[in-house]
Amino acid sequence: MLKLEARATPSRAMSLASPLLALALTVLIGIGLFIVLGKDPVRGLQMFFVEPLKSGYQLSELAMKAVPLVLIALGLAVCFRSNVWNIGAEGQFILGAIFAGGVAMQAGPDTARGFFVVVLLAGVVGGMVWAALTAGLRDGFNANEILVSLMLVYVADMLLSYLVYGPWKDPAGFNFPQTVTFAEATKVPRLFTGLRVHIGLVIALVMVAVFAVFLFRTYAGLKLQVGGLAPMAARYAGFSSRQALWTALLISGGMAGLAGALEAAGPLGQLTPHVPSGYGFAAIIVAFVGRLNPVGIVFSAILMSMFYIGGELAQSRMGLPKSITGVFQGLLLFALLACDTLIHHRIRWQRGARLTTVQREA
């Protein structure tokens, strides 16, 4: 029989191989799922892993969807490495979009072209404000940051609905719940003519380099990680757990807010009830599949973006439900959790004990 045996030390090789094994398991389970649904599994896998890479337009769409995932996951990596469990990045994403939208609606036809920078900064502030609520409740009342940050997602969603159905509704929008279209000066510049990928891609790549240096080459990053891995050692060294809490959550909230601002001032160009797109929750998977490493997060975000685009293609071309995207994301997460068991354990084959004379006679 198979038995899990604890390793003396965690396996570095399995730590690196676990995401690849999880992806392989996800593919195998996905094949079975397509067969159960009566769909061609080869065509189904093609929708997820081939079609998103076939043309320049598809690659630009892949990059556009990866940008918010990378930005949010970078902030979450800081939180999780600091042992601060921010599960509410989706709410911070929404508040970033709201703050950015509120500033963008103040612009007019004569506004300077660089005004989009102010819009993005407003999004960062919005995300930080929403994350500060979680930090304040955890710091002042010892509230559980998992529950607080998660519940604030629904508050943010309701706030967005109130604004687009109420005071911010476009009076010339035929009663649709949406704001006015933002002025051209507030929109994020696109990188290529005819493609939707915008300057957020450059920002995301710069942030990857910044966070790699911050986490692994600075004293401030060391303090955060020591506080997460060894709280007793951090206190002995004089590191402030309170400061680590606020720093991690404000960084994470700011990055989620920046992603929300890029989404509102980029492909959307206005606020609608559809601003919440699940990026904040998907970025949790991205962060863990990427091993909370900025470089790994890039590859993980690309994979998750392929799931988004593949789900849309499978819906339109194969008649599969929209939820197929979430199914693949969930499969990847649970497969990763299962494979991570092998980091601290190894599988051994153990022969069954020989039957005693009394057992054989019975």
mmCIF file of C-alpha atoms in Angstrom:
data_model
loop_
_atom_site.group_PDB
_atom_site.id
_atom_site.type_symbol
_atom_site.label_atom_id
_atom_site.label_comp_id
_atom_site.label_asym_id
_atom_site.label_seq_id
_atom_site.Cartn_x
_atom_site.Cartn_y
_atom_site.Cartn_z
ATOM 1 C CA MET A 1 0.000 0.000 0.000
ATOM 2 C CA LEU A 2 1.050 3.601 -0.564
ATOM 3 C CA LYS A 3 2.031 5.654 2.451
ATOM 4 C CA LEU A 4 3.066 9.266 2.992
ATOM 5 C CA GLU A 5 6.322 9.542 4.893
ATOM 6 C CA ALA A 6 7.512 12.862 6.352
ATOM 7 C CA ARG A 7 10.735 14.229 4.883
ATOM 8 C CA ALA A 8 13.571 15.291 7.175
ATOM 9 C CA THR A 9 13.785 18.596 5.264
ATOM 10 C CA PRO A 10 11.453 20.123 2.660
ATOM 11 C CA SER A 11 12.304 19.125 -0.892
ATOM 12 C CA ARG A 12 13.469 22.065 -3.005
ATOM 13 C CA ALA A 13 13.090 19.998 -6.177
ATOM 14 C CA MET A 14 9.447 19.234 -5.399
ATOM 15 C CA SER A 15 8.837 22.873 -4.546
ATOM 16 C CA LEU A 16 9.809 23.751 -8.118
ATOM 17 C CA ALA A 17 8.160 20.730 -9.721
ATOM 18 C CA SER A 18 4.858 20.976 -7.838
ATOM 19 C CA PRO A 19 3.299 23.686 -10.067
ATOM 20 C CA LEU A 20 4.208 21.677 -13.176
ATOM 21 C CA LEU A 21 2.683 18.522 -11.700
ATOM 22 C CA ALA A 22 -0.404 20.514 -10.746
ATOM 23 C CA LEU A 23 -0.751 21.781 -14.310
ATOM 24 C CA ALA A 24 -0.411 18.228 -15.654
ATOM 25 C CA LEU A 25 -3.106 17.008 -13.246
ATOM 26 C CA THR A 26 -5.347 19.896 -14.264
ATOM 27 C CA VAL A 27 -4.975 18.932 -17.919
ATOM 28 C CA LEU A 28 -5.735 15.262 -17.202
ATOM 29 C CA ILE A 29 -8.816 16.094 -15.146
ATOM 30 C CA GLY A 30 -9.856 18.599 -17.812
ATOM 31 C CA ILE A 31 -9.709 15.863 -20.458
ATOM 32 C CA GLY A 32 -12.007 13.733 -18.338
ATOM 33 C CA LEU A 33 -14.339 16.688 -17.855
ATOM 34 C CA PHE A 34 -14.598 17.308 -21.613
ATOM 35 C CA ILE A 35 -15.366 13.619 -22.200
ATOM 36 C CA VAL A 36 -18.120 13.656 -19.538
ATOM 37 C CA LEU A 37 -19.642 16.752 -21.171
ATOM 38 C CA GLY A 38 -19.589 15.041 -24.558
ATOM 39 C CA LYS A 39 -17.022 17.411 -26.057
ATOM 40 C CA ASP A 40 -13.871 16.659 -28.023
ATOM 41 C CA PRO A 41 -11.061 16.826 -25.412
ATOM 42 C CA VAL A 42 -8.405 17.646 -28.025
ATOM 43 C CA ARG A 43 -10.426 20.595 -29.281
ATOM 44 C CA GLY A 44 -11.160 21.616 -25.712
ATOM 45 C CA LEU A 45 -7.491 21.702 -24.756
ATOM 46 C CA GLN A 46 -6.766 23.552 -27.984
ATOM 47 C CA MET A 47 -9.138 26.320 -26.867
ATOM 48 C CA PHE A 48 -7.197 26.757 -23.630
ATOM 49 C CA PHE A 49 -3.585 26.180 -24.594
ATOM 50 C CA VAL A 50 -3.234 26.815 -28.348
ATOM 51 C CA GLU A 51 -5.781 29.396 -29.512
ATOM 52 C CA PRO A 52 -4.637 32.124 -27.046
ATOM 53 C CA LEU A 53 -1.164 31.988 -28.661
ATOM 54 C CA LYS A 54 -2.055 31.749 -32.357
ATOM 55 C CA SER A 55 -1.967 35.407 -33.432
ATOM 56 C CA GLY A 56 -0.653 38.798 -32.466
ATOM 57 C CA TYR A 57 -4.136 39.900 -31.472
ATOM 58 C CA GLN A 58 -4.589 36.903 -29.169
ATOM 59 C CA LEU A 59 -1.172 37.518 -27.606
ATOM 60 C CA SER A 60 -2.115 41.139 -26.967
ATOM 61 C CA GLU A 61 -5.339 40.014 -25.289
ATOM 62 C CA LEU A 62 -3.337 37.525 -23.244
ATOM 63 C CA ALA A 63 -0.992 40.274 -22.098
ATOM 64 C CA MET A 64 -3.880 42.616 -21.295
ATOM 65 C CA LYS A 65 -5.521 40.059 -19.011
ATOM 66 C CA ALA A 66 -2.198 39.135 -17.402
ATOM 67 C CA VAL A 67 -1.439 42.742 -16.353
ATOM 68 C CA PRO A 68 -4.004 43.026 -13.502
ATOM 69 C CA LEU A 69 -3.229 39.487 -12.360
ATOM 70 C CA VAL A 70 0.500 40.257 -12.118
ATOM 71 C CA LEU A 71 -0.026 43.547 -10.277
ATOM 72 C CA ILE A 72 -2.486 42.135 -7.745
ATOM 73 C CA ALA A 73 -0.470 38.948 -7.208
ATOM 74 C CA LEU A 74 2.708 40.963 -6.516
ATOM 75 C CA GLY A 75 0.937 42.801 -3.706
ATOM 76 C CA LEU A 76 -0.541 39.573 -2.371
ATOM 77 C CA ALA A 77 2.905 37.942 -2.400
ATOM 78 C CA VAL A 78 4.137 40.653 -0.036
ATOM 79 C CA CYS A 79 1.152 40.035 2.252
ATOM 80 C CA PHE A 80 1.415 36.264 2.270
ATOM 81 C CA ARG A 81 5.187 36.321 2.838
ATOM 82 C CA SER A 82 4.472 38.600 5.816
ATOM 83 C CA ASN A 83 1.863 36.148 7.141
ATOM 84 C CA VAL A 84 -0.917 38.671 6.494
ATOM 85 C CA TRP A 85 -3.839 36.980 4.758
ATOM 86 C CA ASN A 86 -5.414 39.546 2.467
ATOM 87 C CA ILE A 87 -8.264 37.751 0.691
ATOM 88 C CA GLY A 88 -10.043 40.958 -0.298
ATOM 89 C CA ALA A 89 -7.934 42.175 -3.223
ATOM 90 C CA GLU A 90 -11.075 42.092 -5.367
ATOM 91 C CA GLY A 91 -12.627 44.793 -3.191
ATOM 92 C CA GLN A 92 -9.448 46.872 -3.344
ATOM 93 C CA PHE A 93 -9.478 46.412 -7.127
ATOM 94 C CA ILE A 94 -13.051 47.769 -7.245
ATOM 95 C CA LEU A 95 -12.212 50.764 -5.033
ATOM 96 C CA GLY A 96 -9.229 51.536 -7.239
ATOM 97 C CA ALA A 97 -11.550 51.597 -10.232
ATOM 98 C CA ILE A 98 -14.053 53.794 -8.362
ATOM 99 C CA PHE A 99 -11.434 56.348 -7.284
ATOM 100 C CA ALA A 100 -9.898 56.368 -10.755
ATOM 101 C CA GLY A 101 -13.327 56.737 -12.354
ATOM 102 C CA GLY A 102 -14.281 59.578 -10.040
ATOM 103 C CA VAL A 103 -11.144 61.501 -11.029
ATOM 104 C CA ALA A 104 -11.480 60.603 -14.725
ATOM 105 C CA MET A 105 -14.997 62.075 -14.855
ATOM 106 C CA GLN A 106 -13.582 65.470 -13.851
ATOM 107 C CA ALA A 107 -11.621 65.704 -17.112
ATOM 108 C CA GLY A 108 -12.904 67.448 -20.199
ATOM 109 C CA PRO A 109 -11.986 67.849 -23.878
ATOM 110 C CA ASP A 110 -9.197 70.324 -23.044
ATOM 111 C CA THR A 111 -7.543 68.240 -20.326
ATOM 112 C CA ALA A 112 -3.839 67.543 -20.835
ATOM 113 C CA ARG A 113 -2.971 64.105 -22.247
ATOM 114 C CA GLY A 114 -0.880 63.142 -19.235
ATOM 115 C CA PHE A 115 -3.899 63.320 -16.946
ATOM 116 C CA PHE A 116 -4.121 59.532 -17.018
ATOM 117 C CA VAL A 117 -1.208 59.482 -14.526
ATOM 118 C CA VAL A 118 -3.388 61.291 -11.990
ATOM 119 C CA VAL A 119 -6.161 58.774 -12.680
ATOM 120 C CA LEU A 120 -3.817 55.861 -11.961
ATOM 121 C CA LEU A 121 -2.534 57.470 -8.777
ATOM 122 C CA ALA A 122 -6.128 57.944 -7.637
ATOM 123 C CA GLY A 123 -6.653 54.205 -8.154
ATOM 124 C CA VAL A 124 -3.632 53.416 -5.990
ATOM 125 C CA VAL A 125 -5.025 55.647 -3.234
ATOM 126 C CA GLY A 126 -8.435 53.965 -3.489
ATOM 127 C CA GLY A 127 -6.975 50.503 -3.064
ATOM 128 C CA MET A 128 -4.854 51.622 -0.128
ATOM 129 C CA VAL A 129 -7.845 53.239 1.590
ATOM 130 C CA TRP A 130 -9.836 50.002 1.348
ATOM 131 C CA ALA A 131 -6.898 47.905 2.573
ATOM 132 C CA ALA A 132 -6.394 50.359 5.449
ATOM 133 C CA LEU A 133 -9.856 49.458 6.755
ATOM 134 C CA THR A 134 -8.722 45.852 7.129
ATOM 135 C CA ALA A 135 -5.412 46.899 8.676
ATOM 136 C CA GLY A 136 -7.151 49.236 11.129
ATOM 137 C CA LEU A 137 -9.655 46.618 12.281
ATOM 138 C CA ARG A 138 -6.916 43.997 12.645
ATOM 139 C CA ASP A 139 -4.592 46.421 14.454
ATOM 140 C CA GLY A 140 -7.142 48.090 16.702
ATOM 141 C CA PHE A 141 -9.612 45.283 17.415
ATOM 142 C CA ASN A 142 -7.653 42.114 16.506
ATOM 143 C CA ALA A 143 -10.281 41.304 13.871
ATOM 144 C CA ASN A 144 -9.486 38.430 11.530
ATOM 145 C CA GLU A 145 -8.112 39.986 8.342
ATOM 146 C CA ILE A 146 -9.338 37.055 6.226
ATOM 147 C CA LEU A 147 -12.977 37.653 7.127
ATOM 148 C CA VAL A 148 -12.745 41.449 7.167
ATOM 149 C CA SER A 149 -11.031 41.762 3.793
ATOM 150 C CA LEU A 150 -13.378 39.205 2.223
ATOM 151 C CA MET A 151 -16.549 40.874 3.521
ATOM 152 C CA LEU A 152 -15.311 44.269 2.323
ATOM 153 C CA VAL A 153 -15.361 42.874 -1.227
ATOM 154 C CA TYR A 154 -19.157 42.752 -1.117
ATOM 155 C CA VAL A 155 -19.339 46.221 0.412
ATOM 156 C CA ALA A 156 -17.194 47.533 -2.445
ATOM 157 C CA ASP A 157 -19.412 45.774 -4.967
ATOM 158 C CA MET A 158 -22.528 47.361 -3.472
ATOM 159 C CA LEU A 159 -20.856 50.784 -3.425
ATOM 160 C CA LEU A 160 -20.045 50.457 -7.124
ATOM 161 C CA SER A 161 -23.626 49.426 -7.904
ATOM 162 C CA TYR A 162 -24.988 52.378 -5.927
ATOM 163 C CA LEU A 163 -22.817 54.812 -7.884
ATOM 164 C CA VAL A 164 -23.504 53.507 -11.391
ATOM 165 C CA TYR A 165 -27.222 53.021 -10.733
ATOM 166 C CA GLY A 166 -27.476 56.347 -8.904
ATOM 167 C CA PRO A 167 -25.461 59.565 -8.773
ATOM 168 C CA TRP A 168 -22.873 58.623 -11.417
ATOM 169 C CA LYS A 169 -25.278 57.174 -13.972
ATOM 170 C CA ASP A 170 -24.879 58.658 -17.434
ATOM 171 C CA PRO A 171 -28.016 60.753 -18.060
ATOM 172 C CA ALA A 172 -27.661 60.103 -21.788
ATOM 173 C CA GLY A 173 -26.992 56.397 -21.353
ATOM 174 C CA PHE A 174 -30.540 55.141 -22.105
ATOM 175 C CA ASN A 175 -30.951 54.191 -18.428
ATOM 176 C CA PHE A 176 -28.098 51.669 -18.516
ATOM 177 C CA PRO A 177 -26.125 51.428 -15.232
ATOM 178 C CA GLN A 178 -22.934 53.056 -16.410
ATOM 179 C CA THR A 179 -21.018 56.289 -16.103
ATOM 180 C CA VAL A 180 -20.191 58.617 -18.956
ATOM 181 C CA THR A 181 -17.376 57.484 -21.212
ATOM 182 C CA PHE A 182 -14.103 58.891 -19.905
ATOM 183 C CA ALA A 183 -12.372 61.679 -21.819
ATOM 184 C CA GLU A 184 -9.528 60.646 -24.107
ATOM 185 C CA ALA A 185 -6.948 62.339 -21.863
ATOM 186 C CA THR A 186 -7.785 59.979 -19.002
ATOM 187 C CA LYS A 187 -7.445 56.747 -20.959
ATOM 188 C CA VAL A 188 -4.329 54.633 -20.647
ATOM 189 C CA PRO A 189 -2.215 54.832 -23.846
ATOM 190 C CA ARG A 190 -2.125 51.720 -25.981
ATOM 191 C CA LEU A 191 1.187 50.214 -26.993
ATOM 192 C CA PHE A 192 0.207 49.210 -30.543
ATOM 193 C CA THR A 193 -2.317 50.546 -33.009
ATOM 194 C CA GLY A 194 -5.295 48.240 -33.415
ATOM 195 C CA LEU A 195 -4.517 46.208 -30.286
ATOM 196 C CA ARG A 196 -5.945 46.696 -26.809
ATOM 197 C CA VAL A 197 -2.772 46.012 -24.830
ATOM 198 C CA HIS A 198 -1.756 49.220 -23.084
ATOM 199 C CA ILE A 199 1.049 50.811 -21.085
ATOM 200 C CA GLY A 200 -0.030 48.753 -18.080
ATOM 201 C CA LEU A 201 2.103 45.945 -19.511
ATOM 202 C CA VAL A 202 5.224 48.090 -19.121
ATOM 203 C CA ILE A 203 4.152 49.121 -15.620
ATOM 204 C CA ALA A 204 3.619 45.480 -14.628
ATOM 205 C CA LEU A 205 7.070 44.412 -15.863
ATOM 206 C CA VAL A 206 8.707 47.304 -14.023
ATOM 207 C CA MET A 207 6.825 46.362 -10.866
ATOM 208 C CA VAL A 208 8.061 42.766 -11.171
ATOM 209 C CA ALA A 209 11.660 44.031 -11.099
ATOM 210 C CA VAL A 210 10.905 46.451 -8.240
ATOM 211 C CA PHE A 211 9.273 43.777 -6.098
ATOM 212 C CA ALA A 212 12.042 41.270 -6.794
ATOM 213 C CA VAL A 213 14.561 43.776 -5.460
ATOM 214 C CA PHE A 214 12.321 44.820 -2.576
ATOM 215 C CA LEU A 215 11.618 41.295 -1.336
ATOM 216 C CA PHE A 216 15.069 39.758 -1.741
ATOM 217 C CA ARG A 217 17.571 42.629 -1.757
ATOM 218 C CA THR A 218 16.363 45.194 0.789
ATOM 219 C CA TYR A 219 16.303 45.404 4.568
ATOM 220 C CA ALA A 220 12.617 46.397 4.541
ATOM 221 C CA GLY A 221 11.731 43.264 2.581
ATOM 222 C CA LEU A 222 13.755 41.142 4.992
ATOM 223 C CA LYS A 223 11.881 42.565 7.966
ATOM 224 C CA LEU A 224 8.532 41.702 6.405
ATOM 225 C CA GLN A 225 9.533 38.134 5.563
ATOM 226 C CA VAL A 226 11.152 37.454 8.941
ATOM 227 C CA GLY A 227 7.988 38.686 10.611
ATOM 228 C CA GLY A 228 5.983 36.214 8.569
ATOM 229 C CA LEU A 229 8.259 33.196 8.860
ATOM 230 C CA ALA A 230 9.437 33.659 12.455
ATOM 231 C CA PRO A 231 7.387 36.155 14.506
ATOM 232 C CA MET A 232 9.351 35.408 17.693
ATOM 233 C CA ALA A 233 12.668 36.072 15.963
ATOM 234 C CA ALA A 234 11.242 39.272 14.485
ATOM 235 C CA ARG A 235 10.212 40.541 17.915
ATOM 236 C CA TYR A 236 13.629 39.631 19.321
ATOM 237 C CA ALA A 237 15.283 41.595 16.504
ATOM 238 C CA GLY A 238 13.115 44.610 17.275
ATOM 239 C CA PHE A 239 10.950 44.395 14.142
ATOM 240 C CA SER A 240 7.459 45.809 14.545
ATOM 241 C CA SER A 241 4.671 43.371 13.655
ATOM 242 C CA ARG A 242 2.268 46.317 13.612
ATOM 243 C CA GLN A 243 4.384 48.112 11.033
ATOM 244 C CA ALA A 244 4.636 44.930 8.968
ATOM 245 C CA LEU A 245 0.836 44.558 9.004
ATOM 246 C CA TRP A 246 0.226 48.095 7.757
ATOM 247 C CA THR A 247 3.049 48.005 5.218
ATOM 248 C CA ALA A 248 1.973 44.695 3.683
ATOM 249 C CA LEU A 249 -1.703 45.608 3.442
ATOM 250 C CA LEU A 250 -1.092 49.100 2.072
ATOM 251 C CA ILE A 251 1.283 47.764 -0.580
ATOM 252 C CA SER A 252 -1.164 45.017 -1.515
ATOM 253 C CA GLY A 253 -4.121 47.394 -1.586
ATOM 254 C CA GLY A 254 -2.211 49.927 -3.656
ATOM 255 C CA MET A 255 -1.268 47.332 -6.262
ATOM 256 C CA ALA A 256 -4.849 46.042 -6.488
ATOM 257 C CA GLY A 257 -6.098 49.628 -6.775
ATOM 258 C CA LEU A 258 -3.602 50.292 -9.579
ATOM 259 C CA ALA A 259 -4.910 47.224 -11.406
ATOM 260 C CA GLY A 260 -8.473 48.505 -10.982
ATOM 261 C CA ALA A 261 -7.522 51.930 -12.321
ATOM 262 C CA LEU A 262 -5.824 50.387 -15.364
ATOM 263 C CA GLU A 263 -8.932 48.318 -16.041
ATOM 264 C CA ALA A 264 -11.304 51.290 -15.718
ATOM 265 C CA ALA A 265 -9.159 53.709 -17.705
ATOM 266 C CA GLY A 266 -8.029 51.036 -20.150
ATOM 267 C CA PRO A 267 -10.297 48.508 -21.883
ATOM 268 C CA LEU A 268 -13.501 49.630 -20.111
ATOM 269 C CA GLY A 269 -13.229 53.402 -20.445
ATOM 270 C CA GLN A 270 -16.096 53.868 -17.967
ATOM 271 C CA LEU A 271 -17.534 52.321 -14.815
ATOM 272 C CA THR A 272 -20.198 49.620 -15.031
ATOM 273 C CA PRO A 273 -21.434 46.908 -12.647
ATOM 274 C CA HIS A 274 -19.135 44.533 -14.565
ATOM 275 C CA VAL A 275 -15.911 46.075 -13.231
ATOM 276 C CA PRO A 276 -15.562 43.152 -10.734
ATOM 277 C CA SER A 277 -14.141 40.432 -12.966
ATOM 278 C CA GLY A 278 -12.699 38.029 -10.405
ATOM 279 C CA TYR A 279 -9.097 39.165 -10.926
ATOM 280 C CA GLY A 280 -8.654 39.737 -7.193
ATOM 281 C CA PHE A 281 -9.565 36.138 -6.363
ATOM 282 C CA ALA A 282 -7.745 34.609 -9.350
ATOM 283 C CA ALA A 283 -4.598 36.496 -8.320
ATOM 284 C CA ILE A 284 -4.502 34.443 -5.103
ATOM 285 C CA ILE A 285 -4.018 31.334 -7.234
ATOM 286 C CA VAL A 286 -1.512 33.200 -9.398
ATOM 287 C CA ALA A 287 0.543 34.168 -6.336
ATOM 288 C CA PHE A 288 0.716 30.628 -4.967
ATOM 289 C CA VAL A 289 1.321 28.909 -8.314
ATOM 290 C CA GLY A 290 4.114 31.445 -8.847
ATOM 291 C CA ARG A 291 5.560 30.475 -5.467
ATOM 292 C CA LEU A 292 5.172 34.052 -4.154
ATOM 293 C CA ASN A 293 8.108 34.953 -6.380
ATOM 294 C CA PRO A 294 7.771 37.963 -8.726
ATOM 295 C CA VAL A 295 9.261 36.106 -11.707
ATOM 296 C CA GLY A 296 7.172 33.001 -11.071
ATOM 297 C CA ILE A 297 4.083 35.189 -10.815
ATOM 298 C CA VAL A 298 4.604 36.369 -14.412
ATOM 299 C CA PHE A 299 4.441 32.814 -15.793
ATOM 300 C CA SER A 300 1.568 31.930 -13.494
ATOM 301 C CA ALA A 301 -0.388 35.011 -14.637
ATOM 302 C CA ILE A 302 0.121 34.049 -18.284
ATOM 303 C CA LEU A 303 -1.268 30.581 -17.554
ATOM 304 C CA MET A 304 -4.272 32.036 -15.732
ATOM 305 C CA SER A 305 -4.873 34.458 -18.616
ATOM 306 C CA MET A 306 -4.930 31.496 -20.976
ATOM 307 C CA PHE A 307 -7.688 30.013 -18.819
ATOM 308 C CA TYR A 308 -9.671 33.252 -19.114
ATOM 309 C CA ILE A 309 -9.338 33.450 -22.894
ATOM 310 C CA GLY A 310 -9.749 29.697 -23.341
ATOM 311 C CA GLY A 311 -12.938 29.780 -21.285
ATOM 312 C CA GLU A 312 -14.358 32.534 -23.488
ATOM 313 C CA LEU A 313 -13.442 30.630 -26.657
ATOM 314 C CA ALA A 314 -14.848 27.353 -25.319
ATOM 315 C CA GLN A 315 -18.081 29.161 -24.477
ATOM 316 C CA SER A 316 -18.500 30.691 -27.949
ATOM 317 C CA ARG A 317 -17.140 27.863 -30.104
ATOM 318 C CA MET A 318 -18.007 24.716 -28.159
ATOM 319 C CA GLY A 319 -21.148 25.745 -26.309
ATOM 320 C CA LEU A 320 -19.616 25.218 -22.876
ATOM 321 C CA PRO A 321 -20.870 27.293 -19.926
ATOM 322 C CA LYS A 322 -19.059 30.443 -18.818
ATOM 323 C CA SER A 323 -18.179 28.754 -15.536
ATOM 324 C CA ILE A 324 -15.644 26.520 -17.316
ATOM 325 C CA THR A 325 -13.008 29.202 -16.650
ATOM 326 C CA GLY A 326 -13.614 29.017 -12.905
ATOM 327 C CA VAL A 327 -13.573 25.229 -13.056
ATOM 328 C CA PHE A 328 -10.076 25.176 -14.554
ATOM 329 C CA GLN A 329 -8.865 27.790 -12.090
ATOM 330 C CA GLY A 330 -10.226 25.754 -9.188
ATOM 331 C CA LEU A 331 -8.728 22.544 -10.563
ATOM 332 C CA LEU A 332 -5.326 24.185 -10.745
ATOM 333 C CA LEU A 333 -5.561 25.423 -7.157
ATOM 334 C CA PHE A 334 -6.631 22.085 -5.669
ATOM 335 C CA ALA A 335 -4.088 20.185 -7.757
ATOM 336 C CA LEU A 336 -1.389 22.529 -6.475
ATOM 337 C CA LEU A 337 -2.464 22.012 -2.866
ATOM 338 C CA ALA A 338 -2.338 18.248 -3.392
ATOM 339 C CA CYS A 339 1.072 18.324 -5.071
ATOM 340 C CA ASP A 340 2.489 20.623 -2.393
ATOM 341 C CA THR A 341 2.049 17.740 0.041
ATOM 342 C CA LEU A 342 5.052 16.130 -1.649
ATOM 343 C CA ILE A 343 7.285 19.013 -0.582
ATOM 344 C CA HIS A 344 7.176 17.853 3.042
ATOM 345 C CA HIS A 345 6.332 14.181 2.433
ATOM 346 C CA ARG A 346 7.415 11.402 0.115
ATOM 347 C CA ILE A 347 5.350 8.489 -1.148
ATOM 348 C CA ARG A 348 6.510 5.052 -0.023
ATOM 349 C CA TRP A 349 5.261 1.622 -1.000
ATOM 350 C CA GLN A 350 4.684 -0.381 2.168
ATOM 351 C CA ARG A 351 3.895 -4.055 1.990
ATOM 352 C CA GLY A 352 1.006 -5.209 4.122
ATOM 353 C CA ALA A 353 1.890 -7.052 7.325
ATOM 354 C CA ARG A 354 1.887 -10.826 7.085
ATOM 355 C CA LEU A 355 -1.248 -12.467 8.379
ATOM 356 C CA THR A 356 -0.833 -14.237 11.678
ATOM 357 C CA THR A 357 -1.768 -17.917 12.077
ATOM 358 C CA VAL A 358 -4.979 -16.974 13.892
ATOM 359 C CA GLN A 359 -5.983 -14.532 11.082
ATOM 360 C CA ARG A 360 -5.293 -17.159 8.400
ATOM 361 C CA GLU A 361 -7.367 -19.770 10.250
ATOM 362 C CA ALA A 362 -10.224 -17.268 10.682
#
